mmCIF file of C-alpha atoms and ligand atoms in Angstrom:
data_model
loop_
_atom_site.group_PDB
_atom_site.id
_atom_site.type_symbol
_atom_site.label_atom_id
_atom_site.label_comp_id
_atom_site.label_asym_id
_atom_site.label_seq_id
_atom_site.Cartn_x
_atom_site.Cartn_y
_atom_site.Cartn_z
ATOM 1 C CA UNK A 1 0.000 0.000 0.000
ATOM 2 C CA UNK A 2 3.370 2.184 -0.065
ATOM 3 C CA UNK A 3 2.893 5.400 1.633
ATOM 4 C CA UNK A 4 -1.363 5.075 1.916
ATOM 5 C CA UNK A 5 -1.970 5.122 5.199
ATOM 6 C CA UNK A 6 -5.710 6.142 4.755
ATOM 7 C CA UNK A 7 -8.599 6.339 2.257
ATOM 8 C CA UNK A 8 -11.584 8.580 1.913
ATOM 9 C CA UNK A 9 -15.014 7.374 2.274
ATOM 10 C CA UNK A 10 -16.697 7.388 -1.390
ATOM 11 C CA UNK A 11 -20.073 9.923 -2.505
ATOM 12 C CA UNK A 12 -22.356 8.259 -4.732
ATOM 13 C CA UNK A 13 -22.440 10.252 -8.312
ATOM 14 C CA UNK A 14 -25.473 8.809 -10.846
ATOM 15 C CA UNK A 15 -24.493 7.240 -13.945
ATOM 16 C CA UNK A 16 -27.178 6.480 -16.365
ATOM 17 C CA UNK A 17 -29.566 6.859 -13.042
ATOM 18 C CA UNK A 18 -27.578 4.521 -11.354
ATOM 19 C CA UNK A 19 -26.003 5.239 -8.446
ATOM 20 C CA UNK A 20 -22.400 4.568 -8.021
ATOM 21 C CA UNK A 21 -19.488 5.318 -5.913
ATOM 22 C CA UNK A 22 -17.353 8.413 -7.475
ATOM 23 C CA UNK A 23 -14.010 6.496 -8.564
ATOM 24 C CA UNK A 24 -16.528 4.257 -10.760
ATOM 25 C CA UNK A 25 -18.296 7.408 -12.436
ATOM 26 C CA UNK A 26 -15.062 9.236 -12.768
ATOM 27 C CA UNK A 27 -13.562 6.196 -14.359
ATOM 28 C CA UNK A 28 -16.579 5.179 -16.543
ATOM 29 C CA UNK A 29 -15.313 5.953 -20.026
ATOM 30 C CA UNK A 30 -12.128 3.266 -19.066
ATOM 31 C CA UNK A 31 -14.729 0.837 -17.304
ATOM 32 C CA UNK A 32 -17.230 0.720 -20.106
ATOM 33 C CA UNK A 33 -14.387 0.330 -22.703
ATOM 34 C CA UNK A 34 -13.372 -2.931 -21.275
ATOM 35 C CA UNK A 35 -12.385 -5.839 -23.868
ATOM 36 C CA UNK A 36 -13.880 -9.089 -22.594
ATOM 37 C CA UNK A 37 -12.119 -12.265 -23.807
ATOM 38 C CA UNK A 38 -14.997 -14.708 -25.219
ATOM 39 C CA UNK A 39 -13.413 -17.396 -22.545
ATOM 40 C CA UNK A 40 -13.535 -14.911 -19.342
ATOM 41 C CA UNK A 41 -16.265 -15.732 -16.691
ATOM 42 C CA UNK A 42 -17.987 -12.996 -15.026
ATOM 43 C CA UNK A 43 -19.303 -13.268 -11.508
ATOM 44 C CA UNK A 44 -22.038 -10.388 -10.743
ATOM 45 C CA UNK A 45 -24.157 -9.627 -7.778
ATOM 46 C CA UNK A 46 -25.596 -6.925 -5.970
ATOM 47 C CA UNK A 47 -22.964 -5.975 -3.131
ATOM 48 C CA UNK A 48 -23.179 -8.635 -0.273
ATOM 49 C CA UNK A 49 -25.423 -10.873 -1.756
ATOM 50 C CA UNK A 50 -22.862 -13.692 -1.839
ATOM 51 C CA UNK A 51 -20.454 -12.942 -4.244
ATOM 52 C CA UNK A 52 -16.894 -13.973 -2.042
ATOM 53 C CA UNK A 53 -18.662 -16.916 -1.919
ATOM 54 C CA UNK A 54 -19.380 -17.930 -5.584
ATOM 55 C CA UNK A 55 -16.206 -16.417 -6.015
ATOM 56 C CA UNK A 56 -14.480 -19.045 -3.959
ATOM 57 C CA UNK A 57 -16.699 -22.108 -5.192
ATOM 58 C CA UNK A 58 -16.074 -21.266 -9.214
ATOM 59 C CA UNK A 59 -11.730 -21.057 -7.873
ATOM 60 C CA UNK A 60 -12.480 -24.566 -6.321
ATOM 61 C CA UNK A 61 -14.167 -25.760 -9.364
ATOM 62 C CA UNK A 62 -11.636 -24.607 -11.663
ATOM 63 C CA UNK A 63 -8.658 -25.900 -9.621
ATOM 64 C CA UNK A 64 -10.184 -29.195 -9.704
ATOM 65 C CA UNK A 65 -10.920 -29.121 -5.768
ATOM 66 C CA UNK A 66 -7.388 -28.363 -4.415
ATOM 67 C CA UNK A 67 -7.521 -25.826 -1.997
ATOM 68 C CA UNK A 68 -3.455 -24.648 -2.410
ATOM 69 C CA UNK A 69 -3.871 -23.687 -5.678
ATOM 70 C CA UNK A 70 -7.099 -21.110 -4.343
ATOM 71 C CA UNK A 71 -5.035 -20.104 -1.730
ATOM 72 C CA UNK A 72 -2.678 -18.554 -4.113
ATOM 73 C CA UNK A 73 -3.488 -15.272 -3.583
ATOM 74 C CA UNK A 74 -6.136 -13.298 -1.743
ATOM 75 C CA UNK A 75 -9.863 -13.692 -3.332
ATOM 76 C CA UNK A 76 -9.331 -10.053 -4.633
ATOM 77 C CA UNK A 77 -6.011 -11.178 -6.674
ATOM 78 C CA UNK A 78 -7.555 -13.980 -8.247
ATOM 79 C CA UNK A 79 -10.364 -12.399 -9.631
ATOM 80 C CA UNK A 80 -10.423 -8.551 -10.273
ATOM 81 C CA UNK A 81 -13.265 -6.496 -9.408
ATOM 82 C CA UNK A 82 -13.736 -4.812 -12.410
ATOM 83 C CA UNK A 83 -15.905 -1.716 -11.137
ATOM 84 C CA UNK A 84 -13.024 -0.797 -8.309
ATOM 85 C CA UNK A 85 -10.521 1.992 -8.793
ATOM 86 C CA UNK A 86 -8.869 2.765 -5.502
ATOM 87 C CA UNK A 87 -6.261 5.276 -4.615
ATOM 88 C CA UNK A 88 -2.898 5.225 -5.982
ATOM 89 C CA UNK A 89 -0.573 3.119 -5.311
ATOM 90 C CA UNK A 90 -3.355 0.308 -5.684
ATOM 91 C CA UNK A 91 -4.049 -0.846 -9.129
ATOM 92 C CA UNK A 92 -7.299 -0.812 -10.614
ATOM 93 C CA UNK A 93 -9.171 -3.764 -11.490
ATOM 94 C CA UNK A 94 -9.392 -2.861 -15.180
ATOM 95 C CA UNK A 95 -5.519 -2.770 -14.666
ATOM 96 C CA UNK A 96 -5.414 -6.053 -12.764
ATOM 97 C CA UNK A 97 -7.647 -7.889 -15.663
ATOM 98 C CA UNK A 98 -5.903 -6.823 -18.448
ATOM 99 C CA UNK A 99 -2.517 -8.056 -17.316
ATOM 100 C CA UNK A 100 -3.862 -11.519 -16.270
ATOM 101 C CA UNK A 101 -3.642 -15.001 -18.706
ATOM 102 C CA UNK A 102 -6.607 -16.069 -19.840
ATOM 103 C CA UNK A 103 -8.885 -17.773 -18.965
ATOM 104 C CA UNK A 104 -9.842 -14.975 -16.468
ATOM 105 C CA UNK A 105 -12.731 -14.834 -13.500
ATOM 106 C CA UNK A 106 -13.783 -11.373 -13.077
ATOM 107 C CA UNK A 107 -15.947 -9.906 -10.834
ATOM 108 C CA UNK A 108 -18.896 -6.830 -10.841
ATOM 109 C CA UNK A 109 -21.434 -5.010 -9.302
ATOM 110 C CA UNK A 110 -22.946 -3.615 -12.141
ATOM 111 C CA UNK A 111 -25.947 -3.693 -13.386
ATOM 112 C CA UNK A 112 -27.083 -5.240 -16.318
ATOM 113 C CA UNK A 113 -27.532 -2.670 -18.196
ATOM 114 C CA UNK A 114 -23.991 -1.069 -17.072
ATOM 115 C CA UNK A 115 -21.804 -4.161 -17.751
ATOM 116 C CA UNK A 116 -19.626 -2.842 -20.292
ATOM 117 C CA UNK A 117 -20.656 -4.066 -24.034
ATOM 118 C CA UNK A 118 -17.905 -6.377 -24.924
ATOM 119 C CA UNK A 119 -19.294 -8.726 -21.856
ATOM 120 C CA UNK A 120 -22.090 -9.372 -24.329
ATOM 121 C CA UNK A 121 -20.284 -9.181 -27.660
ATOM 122 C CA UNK A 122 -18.262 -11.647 -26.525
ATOM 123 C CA UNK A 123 -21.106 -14.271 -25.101
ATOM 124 C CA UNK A 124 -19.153 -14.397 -22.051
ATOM 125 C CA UNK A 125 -20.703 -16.801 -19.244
ATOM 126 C CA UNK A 126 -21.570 -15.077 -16.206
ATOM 127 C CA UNK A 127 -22.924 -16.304 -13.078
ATOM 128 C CA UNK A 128 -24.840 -14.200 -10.859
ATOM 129 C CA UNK A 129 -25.711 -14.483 -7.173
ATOM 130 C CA UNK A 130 -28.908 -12.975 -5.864
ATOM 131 C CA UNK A 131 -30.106 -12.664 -2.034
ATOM 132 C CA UNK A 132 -33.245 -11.558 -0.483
ATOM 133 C CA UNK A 133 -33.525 -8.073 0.077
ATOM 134 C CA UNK A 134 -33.634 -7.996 3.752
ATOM 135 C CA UNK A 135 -30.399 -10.125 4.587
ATOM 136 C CA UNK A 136 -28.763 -8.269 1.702
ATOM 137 C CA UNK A 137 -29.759 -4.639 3.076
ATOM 138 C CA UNK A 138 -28.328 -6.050 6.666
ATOM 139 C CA UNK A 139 -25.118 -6.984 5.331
ATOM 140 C CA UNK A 140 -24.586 -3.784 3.544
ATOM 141 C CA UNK A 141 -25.511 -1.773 6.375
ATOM 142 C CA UNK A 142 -22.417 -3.379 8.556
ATOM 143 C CA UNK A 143 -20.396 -3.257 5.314
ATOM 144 C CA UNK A 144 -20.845 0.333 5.275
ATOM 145 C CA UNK A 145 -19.950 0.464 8.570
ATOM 146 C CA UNK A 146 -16.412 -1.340 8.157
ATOM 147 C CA UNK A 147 -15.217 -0.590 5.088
ATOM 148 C CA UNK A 148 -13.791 2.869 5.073
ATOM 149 C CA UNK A 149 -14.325 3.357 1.404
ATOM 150 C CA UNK A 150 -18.184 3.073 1.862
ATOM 151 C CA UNK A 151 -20.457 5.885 2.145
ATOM 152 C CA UNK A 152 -21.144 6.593 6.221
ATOM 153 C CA UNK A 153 -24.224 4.845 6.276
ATOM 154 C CA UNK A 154 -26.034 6.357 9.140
ATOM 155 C CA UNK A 155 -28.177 5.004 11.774
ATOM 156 C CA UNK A 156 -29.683 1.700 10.572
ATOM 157 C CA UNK A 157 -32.742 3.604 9.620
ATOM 158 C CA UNK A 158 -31.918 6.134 7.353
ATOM 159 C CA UNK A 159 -29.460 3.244 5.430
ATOM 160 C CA UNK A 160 -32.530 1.278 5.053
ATOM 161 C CA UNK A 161 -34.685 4.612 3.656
ATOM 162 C CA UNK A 162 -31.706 4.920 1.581
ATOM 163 C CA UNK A 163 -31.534 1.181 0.871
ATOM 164 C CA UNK A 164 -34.999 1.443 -0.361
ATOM 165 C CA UNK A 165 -34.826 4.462 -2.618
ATOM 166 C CA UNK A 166 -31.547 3.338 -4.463
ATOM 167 C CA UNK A 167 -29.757 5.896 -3.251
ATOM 168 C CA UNK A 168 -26.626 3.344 -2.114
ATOM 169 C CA UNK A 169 -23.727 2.263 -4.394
ATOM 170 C CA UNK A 170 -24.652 -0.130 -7.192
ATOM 171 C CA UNK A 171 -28.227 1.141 -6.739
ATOM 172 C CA UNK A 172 -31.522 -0.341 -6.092
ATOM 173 C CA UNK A 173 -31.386 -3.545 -5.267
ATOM 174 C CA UNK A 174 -35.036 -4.395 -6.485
ATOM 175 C CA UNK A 175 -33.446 -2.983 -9.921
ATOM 176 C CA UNK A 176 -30.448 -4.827 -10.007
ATOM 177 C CA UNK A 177 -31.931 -8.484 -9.269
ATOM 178 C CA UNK A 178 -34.900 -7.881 -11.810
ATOM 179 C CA UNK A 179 -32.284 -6.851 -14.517
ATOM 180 C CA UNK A 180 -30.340 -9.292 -13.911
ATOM 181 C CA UNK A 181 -32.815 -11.973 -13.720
ATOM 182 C CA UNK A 182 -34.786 -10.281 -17.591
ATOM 183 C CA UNK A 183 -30.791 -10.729 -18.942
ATOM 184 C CA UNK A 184 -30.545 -14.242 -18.384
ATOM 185 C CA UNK A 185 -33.575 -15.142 -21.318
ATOM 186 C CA UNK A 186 -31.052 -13.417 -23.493
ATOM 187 C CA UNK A 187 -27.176 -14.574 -22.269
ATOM 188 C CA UNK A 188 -25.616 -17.029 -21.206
ATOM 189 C CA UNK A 189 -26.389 -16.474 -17.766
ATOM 190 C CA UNK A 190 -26.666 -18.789 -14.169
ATOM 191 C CA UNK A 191 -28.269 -17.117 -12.096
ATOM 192 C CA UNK A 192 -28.275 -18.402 -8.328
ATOM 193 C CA UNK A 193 -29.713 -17.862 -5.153
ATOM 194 C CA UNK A 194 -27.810 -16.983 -1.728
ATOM 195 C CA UNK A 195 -30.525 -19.308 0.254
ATOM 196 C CA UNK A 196 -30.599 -22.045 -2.549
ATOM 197 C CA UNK A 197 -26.953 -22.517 -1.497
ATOM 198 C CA UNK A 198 -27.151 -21.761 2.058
ATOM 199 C CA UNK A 199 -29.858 -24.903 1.674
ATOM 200 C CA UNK A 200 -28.009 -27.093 -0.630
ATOM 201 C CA UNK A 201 -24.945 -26.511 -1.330
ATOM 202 C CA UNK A 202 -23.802 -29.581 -3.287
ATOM 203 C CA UNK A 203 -26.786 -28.797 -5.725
ATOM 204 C CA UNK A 204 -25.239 -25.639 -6.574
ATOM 205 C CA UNK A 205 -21.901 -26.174 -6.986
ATOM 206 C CA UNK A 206 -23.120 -28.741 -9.254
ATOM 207 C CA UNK A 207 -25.072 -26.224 -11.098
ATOM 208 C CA UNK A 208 -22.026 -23.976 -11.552
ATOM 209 C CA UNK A 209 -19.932 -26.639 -12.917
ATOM 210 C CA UNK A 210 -22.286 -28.143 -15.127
ATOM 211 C CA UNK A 211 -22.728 -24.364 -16.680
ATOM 212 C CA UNK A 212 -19.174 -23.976 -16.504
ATOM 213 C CA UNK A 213 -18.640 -27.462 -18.778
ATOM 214 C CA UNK A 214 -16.816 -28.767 -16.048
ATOM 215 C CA UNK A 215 -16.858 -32.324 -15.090
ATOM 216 C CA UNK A 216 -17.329 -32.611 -11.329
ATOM 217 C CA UNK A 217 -15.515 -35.276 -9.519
ATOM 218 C CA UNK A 218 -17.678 -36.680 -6.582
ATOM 219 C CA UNK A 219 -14.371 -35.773 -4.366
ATOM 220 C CA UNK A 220 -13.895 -32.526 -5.900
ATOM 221 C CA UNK A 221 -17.533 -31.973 -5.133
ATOM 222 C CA UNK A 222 -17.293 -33.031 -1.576
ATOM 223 C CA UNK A 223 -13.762 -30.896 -0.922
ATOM 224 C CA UNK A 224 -15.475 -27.714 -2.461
ATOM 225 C CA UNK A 225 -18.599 -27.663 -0.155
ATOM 226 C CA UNK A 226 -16.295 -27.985 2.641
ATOM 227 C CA UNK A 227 -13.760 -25.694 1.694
ATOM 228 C CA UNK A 228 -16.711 -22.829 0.836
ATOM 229 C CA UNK A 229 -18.651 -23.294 4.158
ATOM 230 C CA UNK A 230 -19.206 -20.372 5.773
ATOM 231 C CA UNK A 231 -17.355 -21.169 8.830
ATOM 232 C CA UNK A 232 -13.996 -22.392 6.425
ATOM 233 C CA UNK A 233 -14.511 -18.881 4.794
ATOM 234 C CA UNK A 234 -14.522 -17.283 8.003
ATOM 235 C CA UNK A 235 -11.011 -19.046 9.217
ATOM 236 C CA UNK A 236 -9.530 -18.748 5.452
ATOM 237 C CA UNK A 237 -7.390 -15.570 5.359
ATOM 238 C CA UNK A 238 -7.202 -15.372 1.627
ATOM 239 C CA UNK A 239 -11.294 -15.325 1.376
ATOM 240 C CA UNK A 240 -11.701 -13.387 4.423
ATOM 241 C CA UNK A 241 -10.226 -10.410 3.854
ATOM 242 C CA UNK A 242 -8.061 -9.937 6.598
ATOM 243 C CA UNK A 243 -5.218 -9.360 4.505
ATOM 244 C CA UNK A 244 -6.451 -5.534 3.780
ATOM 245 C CA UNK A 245 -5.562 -3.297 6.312
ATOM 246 C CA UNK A 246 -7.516 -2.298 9.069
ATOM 247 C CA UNK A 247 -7.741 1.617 7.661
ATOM 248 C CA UNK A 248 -9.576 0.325 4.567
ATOM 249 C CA UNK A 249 -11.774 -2.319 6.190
ATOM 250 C CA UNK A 250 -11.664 -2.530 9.710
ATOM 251 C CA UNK A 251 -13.076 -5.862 10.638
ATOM 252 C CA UNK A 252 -12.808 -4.540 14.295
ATOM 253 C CA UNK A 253 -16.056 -2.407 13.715
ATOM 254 C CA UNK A 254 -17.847 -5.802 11.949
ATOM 255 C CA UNK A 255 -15.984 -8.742 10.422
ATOM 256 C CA UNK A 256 -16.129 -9.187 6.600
ATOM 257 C CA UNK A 257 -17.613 -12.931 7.233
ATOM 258 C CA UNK A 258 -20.408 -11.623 9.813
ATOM 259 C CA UNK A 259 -23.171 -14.040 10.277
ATOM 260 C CA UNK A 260 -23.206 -15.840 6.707
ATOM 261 C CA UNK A 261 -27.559 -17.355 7.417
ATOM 262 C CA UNK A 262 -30.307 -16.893 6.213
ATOM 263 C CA UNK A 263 -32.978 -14.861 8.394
ATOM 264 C CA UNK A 264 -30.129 -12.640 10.189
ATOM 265 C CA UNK A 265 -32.317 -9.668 9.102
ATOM 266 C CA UNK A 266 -34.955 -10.566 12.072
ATOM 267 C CA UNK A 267 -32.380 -9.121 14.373
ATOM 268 C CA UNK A 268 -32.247 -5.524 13.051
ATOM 269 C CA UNK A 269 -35.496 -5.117 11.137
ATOM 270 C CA UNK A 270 -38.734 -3.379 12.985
ATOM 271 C CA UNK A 271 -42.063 -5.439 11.907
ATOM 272 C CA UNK A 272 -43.149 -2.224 10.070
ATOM 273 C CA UNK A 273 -39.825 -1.704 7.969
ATOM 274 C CA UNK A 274 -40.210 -5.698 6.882
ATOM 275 C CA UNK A 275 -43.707 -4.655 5.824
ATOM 276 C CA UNK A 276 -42.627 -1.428 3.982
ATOM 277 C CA UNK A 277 -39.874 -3.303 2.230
ATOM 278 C CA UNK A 278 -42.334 -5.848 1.420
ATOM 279 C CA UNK A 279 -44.774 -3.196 0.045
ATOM 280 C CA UNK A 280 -41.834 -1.491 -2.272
ATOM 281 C CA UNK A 281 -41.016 -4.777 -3.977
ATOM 282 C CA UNK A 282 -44.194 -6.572 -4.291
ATOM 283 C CA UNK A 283 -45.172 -5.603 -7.499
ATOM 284 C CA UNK A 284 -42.111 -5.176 -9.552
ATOM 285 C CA UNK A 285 -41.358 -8.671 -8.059
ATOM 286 C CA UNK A 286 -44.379 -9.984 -8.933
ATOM 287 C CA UNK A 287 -44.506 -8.710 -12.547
ATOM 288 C CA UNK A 288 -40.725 -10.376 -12.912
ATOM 289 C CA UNK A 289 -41.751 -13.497 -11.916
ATOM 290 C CA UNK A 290 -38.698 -13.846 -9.197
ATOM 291 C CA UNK A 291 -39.597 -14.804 -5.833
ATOM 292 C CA UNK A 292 -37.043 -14.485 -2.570
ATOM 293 C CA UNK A 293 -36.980 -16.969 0.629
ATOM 294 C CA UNK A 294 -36.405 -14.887 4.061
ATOM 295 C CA UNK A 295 -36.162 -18.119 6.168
ATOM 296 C CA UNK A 296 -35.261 -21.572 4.932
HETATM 297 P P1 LIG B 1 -23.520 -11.386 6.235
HETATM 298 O O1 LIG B 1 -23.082 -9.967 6.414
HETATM 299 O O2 LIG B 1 -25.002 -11.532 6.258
HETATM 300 O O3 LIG B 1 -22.850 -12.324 7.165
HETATM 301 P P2 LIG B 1 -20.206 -10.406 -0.461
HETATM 302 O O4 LIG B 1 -19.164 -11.448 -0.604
HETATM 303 O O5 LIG B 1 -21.094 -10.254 -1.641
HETATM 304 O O6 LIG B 1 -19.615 -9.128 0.029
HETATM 305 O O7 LIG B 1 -21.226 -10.932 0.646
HETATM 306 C C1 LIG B 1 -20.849 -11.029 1.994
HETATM 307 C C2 LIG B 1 -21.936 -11.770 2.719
HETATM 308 O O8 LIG B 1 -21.871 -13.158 2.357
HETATM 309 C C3 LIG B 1 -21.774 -11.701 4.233
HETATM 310 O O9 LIG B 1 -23.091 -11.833 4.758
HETATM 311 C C4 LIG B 1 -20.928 -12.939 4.464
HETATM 312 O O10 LIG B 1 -20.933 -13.400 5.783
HETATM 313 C C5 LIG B 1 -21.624 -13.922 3.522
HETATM 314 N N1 LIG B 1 -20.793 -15.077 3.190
HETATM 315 C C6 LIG B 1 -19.522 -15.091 2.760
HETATM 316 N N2 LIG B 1 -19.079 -16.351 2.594
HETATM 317 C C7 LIG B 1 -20.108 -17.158 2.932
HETATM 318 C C8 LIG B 1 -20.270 -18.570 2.988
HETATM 319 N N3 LIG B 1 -19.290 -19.399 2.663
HETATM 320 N N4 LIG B 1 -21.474 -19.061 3.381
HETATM 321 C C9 LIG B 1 -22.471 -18.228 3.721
HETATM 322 N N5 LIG B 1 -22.384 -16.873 3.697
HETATM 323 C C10 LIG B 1 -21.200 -16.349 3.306
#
């Protein structure tokens, strides 16, 4: 990190009525010039809807089940996050993608309709990880409150008005999973649930492999839903995070692997703001055709 010693908490800045943090807007014209190989893989989600997670299954996949090759470098080494350009004397994730062999693993939090065109000129696969709106507000809100590059968030109840009105970085959630979810009748696109792999897990690493034309070893199978439990995560320094220093995310304030379940939402939601949220997404929901679990 050479002579950083501290970073500035981001302000969101709209592009195409989207809201994003400022070094993505300032940075757009480079961002949505990316060249996508035709063989790169892109992992998308909403921000904390799971995405370390897939991240970490697909690595386990690829490296036929052998956890030293995925512990070659940090999560955020193996696979760039595309829509991340931190302060000098960090690279960029553009940066860190275009200098890496193919075949590549990328990550976003883009929207579909912000991914930059190549992704789709190319037919790239891309897997993307949606979680119910509750958990996944939750799990911001703590984010926010560790990661020094975040937006302050608040008190939990102006995060959540903010939450609800889009007005956090990567946008509205209820925009981002019905995108996402319209996309998929067009792309190449696997599109996965947090609590379908909370319940299952075996089920959906087989689903990842079979989209990723990857035969799946009944060992490799077993050695990846052990080596991506939540609790494996939480002990594993390169998928935990705790390699960044405490001035950028200060795991002190809330650890990046928090609670990892489904339902942890219970614990900081009033009945009426579970209501309201329900009200807000209800009918775009409906009219999409996706439906969310807030229990298993
Ligand atoms: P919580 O804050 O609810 O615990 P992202 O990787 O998109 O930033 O998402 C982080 C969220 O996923 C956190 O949720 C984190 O605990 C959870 N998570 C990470 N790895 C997990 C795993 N192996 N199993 C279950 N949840 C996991």
């Amino acid at each position: 990190y050479g002579s950083l010693k501290s970073i500035k908490r981001a302000v969101l800045v709209e592009v195409g009525g989207v809201h994003l943090t400022n070094d993505s807007a300032e940075n757009w014209d480079t961002l949505w010039g990316f060249k996508a190989r035709p063989d790169d893989i892109l992992i998308s989600t909403y921000p904390k809807a799971g995405t370390t997670w897939i991240q970490e299954i697909v690595d386990m996949v690829q490296q036929e089940g052998d956890p030293h090759k995925c512990a070659r470098a940090p999560i955020y080494e193996r696979m760039p996050f595309l829509d991340m350009f931190p302060p000098e004397p960090i690279p960029a994730g553009v940066s860190k993608a275009e200098s890496m062999p193919s075949p590549r693993t990328l990550k976003t939090h883009l929207p579909a309709q912000l991914i930059p065109p190549s992704f789709w000129e190319q037919n790239c696969k891309i897997i993307y990880v949606a979680r119910n709106a509750k958990d996944n507000a939750v799990s911001y809100f703590h984010f926010h409150r560790m990661n020094q590059g975040m937006p302050e968030p608040g008190t939990w109840d102006q995060f959540l008005e903010n939450f609800l009105t889009g007005k956090v970085a990567w946008g509205s959630w209820l925009d981002h999973v019905c995108g996402w979810w319209e996309a998929k009748d067009r792309h190449p696109i696997l599109y996965l649930f947090y609590e379908d792999m909370k319940e299952d897990p075996a089920r959906e690493i087989h689903k990842v492999a079979q989209f990723l034309g990857i035969d799946l070893q009944e060992s490799v199978l077993n050695k990846t839903v052990q080596h991506t439990a939540f609790e494996s995560m939480k002990a594993n320094p390169m998928a935990n995070y705790s390699t960044l220093p405490s001035f950028i995310m200060d795991q002190a304030v809330s650890p990046f692997m928090r609670a990892g379940t489904v339902g942890n939402w219970k614990k900081q939601f009033t009945i009426a703001q579970s209501e309201q949220l329900d009200h807000i997404c209800a009918p775009k929901l409906q009219k999409s055709g996706l439906t969310f679990r807030y229990q298993l």
